[in-house]
mmCIF file of C-alpha atoms in Angstrom:
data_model
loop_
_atom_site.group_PDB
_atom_site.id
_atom_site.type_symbol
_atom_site.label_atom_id
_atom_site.label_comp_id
_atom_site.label_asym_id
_atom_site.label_seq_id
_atom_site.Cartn_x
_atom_site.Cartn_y
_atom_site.Cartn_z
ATOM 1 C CA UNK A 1 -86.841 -60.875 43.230
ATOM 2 C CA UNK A 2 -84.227 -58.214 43.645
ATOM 3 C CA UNK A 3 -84.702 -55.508 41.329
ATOM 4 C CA UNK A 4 -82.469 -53.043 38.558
ATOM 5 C CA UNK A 5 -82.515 -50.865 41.242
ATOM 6 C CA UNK A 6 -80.959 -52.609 44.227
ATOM 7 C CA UNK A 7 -78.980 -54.285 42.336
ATOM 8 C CA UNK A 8 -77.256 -50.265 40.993
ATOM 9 C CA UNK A 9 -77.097 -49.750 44.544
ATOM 10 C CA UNK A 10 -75.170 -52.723 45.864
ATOM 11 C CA UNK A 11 -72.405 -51.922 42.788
ATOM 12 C CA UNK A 12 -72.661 -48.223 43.882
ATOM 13 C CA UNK A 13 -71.949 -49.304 47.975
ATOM 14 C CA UNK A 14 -68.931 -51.798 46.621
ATOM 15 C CA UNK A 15 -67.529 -49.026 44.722
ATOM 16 C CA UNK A 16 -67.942 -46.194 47.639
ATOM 17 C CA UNK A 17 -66.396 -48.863 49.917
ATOM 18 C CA UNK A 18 -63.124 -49.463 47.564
ATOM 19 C CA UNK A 19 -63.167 -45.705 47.789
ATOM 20 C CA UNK A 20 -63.845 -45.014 51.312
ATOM 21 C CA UNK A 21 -60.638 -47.886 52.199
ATOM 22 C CA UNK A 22 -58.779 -45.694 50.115
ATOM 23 C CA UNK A 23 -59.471 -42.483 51.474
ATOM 24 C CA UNK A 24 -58.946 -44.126 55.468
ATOM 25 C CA UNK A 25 -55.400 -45.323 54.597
ATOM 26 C CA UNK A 26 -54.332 -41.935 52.698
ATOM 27 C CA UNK A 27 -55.340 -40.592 56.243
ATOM 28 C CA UNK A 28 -53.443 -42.676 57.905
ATOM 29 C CA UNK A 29 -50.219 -41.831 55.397
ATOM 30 C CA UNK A 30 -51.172 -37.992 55.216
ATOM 31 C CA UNK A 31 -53.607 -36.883 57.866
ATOM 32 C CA UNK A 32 -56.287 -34.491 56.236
ATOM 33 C CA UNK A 33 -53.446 -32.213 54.518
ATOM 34 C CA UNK A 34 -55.923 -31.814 51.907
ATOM 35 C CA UNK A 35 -57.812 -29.158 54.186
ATOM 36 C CA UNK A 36 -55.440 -26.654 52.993
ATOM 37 C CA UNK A 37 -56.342 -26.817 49.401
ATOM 38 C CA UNK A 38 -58.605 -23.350 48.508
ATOM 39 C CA UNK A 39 -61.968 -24.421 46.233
ATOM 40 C CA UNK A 40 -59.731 -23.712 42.483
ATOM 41 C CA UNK A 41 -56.924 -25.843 43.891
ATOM 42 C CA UNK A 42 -59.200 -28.595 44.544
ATOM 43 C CA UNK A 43 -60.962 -28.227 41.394
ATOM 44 C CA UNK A 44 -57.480 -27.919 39.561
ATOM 45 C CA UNK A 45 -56.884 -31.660 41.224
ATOM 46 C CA UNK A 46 -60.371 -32.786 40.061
ATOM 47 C CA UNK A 47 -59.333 -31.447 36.452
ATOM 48 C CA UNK A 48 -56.018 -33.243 36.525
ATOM 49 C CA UNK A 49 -57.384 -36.347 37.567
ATOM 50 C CA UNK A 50 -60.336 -36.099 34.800
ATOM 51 C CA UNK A 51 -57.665 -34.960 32.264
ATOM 52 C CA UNK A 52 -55.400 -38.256 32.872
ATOM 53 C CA UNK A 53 -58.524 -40.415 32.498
ATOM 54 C CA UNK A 54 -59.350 -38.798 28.950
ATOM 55 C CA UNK A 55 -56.019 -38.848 28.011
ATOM 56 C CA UNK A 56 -55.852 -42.484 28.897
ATOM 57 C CA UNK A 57 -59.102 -43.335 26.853
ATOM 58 C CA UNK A 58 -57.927 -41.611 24.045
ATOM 59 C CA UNK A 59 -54.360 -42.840 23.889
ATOM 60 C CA UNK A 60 -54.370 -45.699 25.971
ATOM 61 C CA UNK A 61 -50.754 -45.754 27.181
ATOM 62 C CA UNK A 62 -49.738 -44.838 30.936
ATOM 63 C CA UNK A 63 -46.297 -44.532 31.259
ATOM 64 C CA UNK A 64 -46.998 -44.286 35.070
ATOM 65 C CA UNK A 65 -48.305 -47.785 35.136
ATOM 66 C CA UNK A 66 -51.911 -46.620 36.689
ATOM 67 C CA UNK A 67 -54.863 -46.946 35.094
ATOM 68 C CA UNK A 68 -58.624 -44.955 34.779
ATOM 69 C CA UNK A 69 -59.657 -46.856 37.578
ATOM 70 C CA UNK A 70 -57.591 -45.403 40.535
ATOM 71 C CA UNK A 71 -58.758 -42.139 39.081
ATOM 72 C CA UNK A 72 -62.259 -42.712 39.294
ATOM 73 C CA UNK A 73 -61.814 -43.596 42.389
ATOM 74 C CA UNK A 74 -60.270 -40.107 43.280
ATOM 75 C CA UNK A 75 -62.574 -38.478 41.792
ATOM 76 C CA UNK A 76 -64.508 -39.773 43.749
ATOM 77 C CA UNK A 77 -62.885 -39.027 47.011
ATOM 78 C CA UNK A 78 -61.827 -36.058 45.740
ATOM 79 C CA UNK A 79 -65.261 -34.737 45.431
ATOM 80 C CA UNK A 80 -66.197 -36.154 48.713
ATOM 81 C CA UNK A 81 -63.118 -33.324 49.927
ATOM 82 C CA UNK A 82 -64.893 -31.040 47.900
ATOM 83 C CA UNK A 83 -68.054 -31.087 49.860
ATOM 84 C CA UNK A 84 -66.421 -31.296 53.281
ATOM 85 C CA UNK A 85 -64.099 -28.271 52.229
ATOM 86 C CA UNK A 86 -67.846 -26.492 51.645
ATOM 87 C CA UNK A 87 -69.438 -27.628 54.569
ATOM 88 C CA UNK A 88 -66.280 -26.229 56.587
ATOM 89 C CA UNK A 89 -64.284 -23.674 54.766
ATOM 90 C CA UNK A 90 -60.136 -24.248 53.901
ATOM 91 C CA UNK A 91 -57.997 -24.292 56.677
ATOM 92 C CA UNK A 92 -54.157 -23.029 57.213
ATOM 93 C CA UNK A 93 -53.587 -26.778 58.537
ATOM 94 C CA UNK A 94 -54.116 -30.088 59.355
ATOM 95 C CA UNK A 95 -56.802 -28.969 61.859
ATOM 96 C CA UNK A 96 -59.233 -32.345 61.339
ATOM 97 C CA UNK A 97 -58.169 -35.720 62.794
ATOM 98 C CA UNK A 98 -59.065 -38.991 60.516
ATOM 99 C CA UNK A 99 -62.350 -39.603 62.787
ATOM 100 C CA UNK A 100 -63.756 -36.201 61.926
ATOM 101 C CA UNK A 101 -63.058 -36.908 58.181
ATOM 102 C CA UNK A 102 -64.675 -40.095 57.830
ATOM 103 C CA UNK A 103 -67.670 -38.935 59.743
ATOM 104 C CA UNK A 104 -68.003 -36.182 57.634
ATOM 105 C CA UNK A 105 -66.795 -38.514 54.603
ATOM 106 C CA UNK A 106 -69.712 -40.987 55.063
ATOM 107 C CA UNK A 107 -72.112 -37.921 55.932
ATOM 108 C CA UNK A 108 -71.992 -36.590 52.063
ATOM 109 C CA UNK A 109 -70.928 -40.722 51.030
ATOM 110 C CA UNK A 110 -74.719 -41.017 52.117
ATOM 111 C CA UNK A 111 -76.113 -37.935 50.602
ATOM 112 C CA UNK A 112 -74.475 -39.146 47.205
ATOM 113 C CA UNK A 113 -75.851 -41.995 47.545
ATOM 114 C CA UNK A 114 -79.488 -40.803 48.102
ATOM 115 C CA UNK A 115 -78.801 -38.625 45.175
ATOM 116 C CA UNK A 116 -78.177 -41.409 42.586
ATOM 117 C CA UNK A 117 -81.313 -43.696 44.069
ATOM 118 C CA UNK A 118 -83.315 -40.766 43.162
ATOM 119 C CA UNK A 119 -81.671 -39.404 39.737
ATOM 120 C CA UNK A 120 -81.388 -43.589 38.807
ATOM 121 C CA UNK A 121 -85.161 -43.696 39.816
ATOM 122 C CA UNK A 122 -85.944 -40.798 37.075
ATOM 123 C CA UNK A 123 -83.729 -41.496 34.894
ATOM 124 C CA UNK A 124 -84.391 -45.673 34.830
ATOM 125 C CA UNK A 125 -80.970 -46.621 34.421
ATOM 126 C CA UNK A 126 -79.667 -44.562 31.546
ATOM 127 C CA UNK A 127 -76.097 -44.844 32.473
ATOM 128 C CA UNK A 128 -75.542 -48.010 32.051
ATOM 129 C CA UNK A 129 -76.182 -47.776 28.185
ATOM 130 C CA UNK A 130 -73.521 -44.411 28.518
ATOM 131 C CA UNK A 131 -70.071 -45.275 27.233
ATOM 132 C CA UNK A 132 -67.410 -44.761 29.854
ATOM 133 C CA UNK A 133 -66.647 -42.224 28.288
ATOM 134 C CA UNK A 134 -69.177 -40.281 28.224
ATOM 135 C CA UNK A 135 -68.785 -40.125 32.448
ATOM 136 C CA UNK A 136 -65.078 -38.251 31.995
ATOM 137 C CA UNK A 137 -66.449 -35.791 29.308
ATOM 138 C CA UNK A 138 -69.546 -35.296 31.566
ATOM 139 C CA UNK A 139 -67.009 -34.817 34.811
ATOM 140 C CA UNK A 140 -65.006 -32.716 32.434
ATOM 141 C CA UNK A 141 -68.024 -30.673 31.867
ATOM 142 C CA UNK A 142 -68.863 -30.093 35.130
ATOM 143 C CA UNK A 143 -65.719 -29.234 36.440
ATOM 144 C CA UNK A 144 -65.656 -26.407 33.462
ATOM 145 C CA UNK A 145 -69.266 -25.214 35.555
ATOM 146 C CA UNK A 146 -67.342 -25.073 38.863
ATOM 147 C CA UNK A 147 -64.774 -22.905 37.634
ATOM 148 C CA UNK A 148 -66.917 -20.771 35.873
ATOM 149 C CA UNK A 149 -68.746 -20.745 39.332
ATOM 150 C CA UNK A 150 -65.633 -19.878 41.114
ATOM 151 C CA UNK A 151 -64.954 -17.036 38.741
ATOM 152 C CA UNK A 152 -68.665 -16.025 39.690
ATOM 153 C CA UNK A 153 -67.927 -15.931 43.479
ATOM 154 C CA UNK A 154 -70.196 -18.653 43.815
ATOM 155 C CA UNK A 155 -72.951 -16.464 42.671
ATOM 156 C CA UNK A 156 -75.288 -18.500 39.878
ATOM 157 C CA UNK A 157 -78.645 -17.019 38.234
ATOM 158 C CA UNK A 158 -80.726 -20.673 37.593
ATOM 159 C CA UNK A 159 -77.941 -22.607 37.609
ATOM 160 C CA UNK A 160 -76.728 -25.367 40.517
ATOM 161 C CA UNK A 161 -74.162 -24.518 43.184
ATOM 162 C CA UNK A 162 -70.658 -26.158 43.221
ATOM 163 C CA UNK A 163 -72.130 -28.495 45.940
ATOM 164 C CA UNK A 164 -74.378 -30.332 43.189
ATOM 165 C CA UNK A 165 -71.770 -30.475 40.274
ATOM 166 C CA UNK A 166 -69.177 -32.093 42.947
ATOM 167 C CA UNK A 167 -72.658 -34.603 43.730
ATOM 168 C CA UNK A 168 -72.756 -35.102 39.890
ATOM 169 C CA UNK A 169 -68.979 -35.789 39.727
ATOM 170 C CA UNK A 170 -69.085 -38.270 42.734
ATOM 171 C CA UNK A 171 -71.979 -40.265 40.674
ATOM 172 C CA UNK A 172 -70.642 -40.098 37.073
ATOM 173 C CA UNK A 173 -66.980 -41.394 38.951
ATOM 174 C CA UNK A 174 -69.106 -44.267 40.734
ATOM 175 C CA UNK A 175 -70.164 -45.236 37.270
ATOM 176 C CA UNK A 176 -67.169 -45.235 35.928
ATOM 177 C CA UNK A 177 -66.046 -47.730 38.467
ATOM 178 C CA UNK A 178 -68.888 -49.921 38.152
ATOM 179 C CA UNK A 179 -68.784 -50.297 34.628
ATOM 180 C CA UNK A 180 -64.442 -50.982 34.968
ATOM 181 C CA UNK A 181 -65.504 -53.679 36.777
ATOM 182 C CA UNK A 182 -68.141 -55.350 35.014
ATOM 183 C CA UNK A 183 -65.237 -54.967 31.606
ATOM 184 C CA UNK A 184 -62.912 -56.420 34.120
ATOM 185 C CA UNK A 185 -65.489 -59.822 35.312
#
């Protein structure tokens, strides 16, 4: 009998795959141009990309003709950049090829992953009762802690790093997809 649990974490793999295919063709289009963005730039992205999601919930027009999903999902990969640009620092340029940024991709893809088996584990399953919502205010949120961070230099008293909020973000974003798509079925 397959349980609540590994049944989460088949949605969660179908939604980091959607993202991942995403992520591989924008580095065919673009190479990893993103490793220029400094840590506020990429949190200003995160923050426009959360902001267009609430704005769509609350008003539900896009005159763009995208949706929340295809934010979600880079927020997702978005975050995923965030760690990476951690791990390794900004750069002046492109100095990454597409291999190196889907190793590194799946690397933290996995450790997200992990993250939500064990935070799904304590916390049996609470999201799915959250409104959708509730996952952009909560991104929202945590994006207000990174820049708050930032201002910091990094420097926290009891609080988490950047490295867990962007963790948090990836997860709450995952959500967000998985829940579309059971709306959508």
């Amino acid at each position: 009998m397959e349980s609540k649990f590994t049944h989460t974490e088949a949605q969660f793999s179908a939604a980091m795959a959607e993202c991942r295919s995403i992520f591989e063709k924008k580095l065919a289009d673009y190479g990893a141009s993103w490793r220029i963005l400094r840590p506020s730039s990429l949190t200003d992205q995160l923050y426009i990309k959360a902001k267009r999601i609430r704005q769509l919930e609350t008003c539900g027009e896009s005159l763009v003709g995208e949706g929340i999903r295809p934010e979600f999902a880079a927020l997702v990969n978005y975050g995923l950049v965030g760690l990476i640009q951690l791990t390794k620092g900004y750069a002046d340029h492109t100095d990454m090829t597409p291999a190196e940024a889907l190793a590194l991709y799946d690397q933290f893809a996995v450790s997200a992953l992990e993250l939500m088996r064990k935070k799904n584990h304590d916390y049996n399953e609470a999201w799915r009762s959250m409104r959708t919502s509730s996952y952009t205010d909560f991104i929202l949120t945590k994006l207000q802690r990174i820049k708050e961070i930032e201002e910091n230099c990094g420097v926290t008293t009891v609080s988490e790093g950047i490295d867990s909020n962007y963790m948090d973000i990836i997860n709450y974003a995952v959500f967000g997809l998985i829940k579309l798509g059971e709306q959508s079925e």
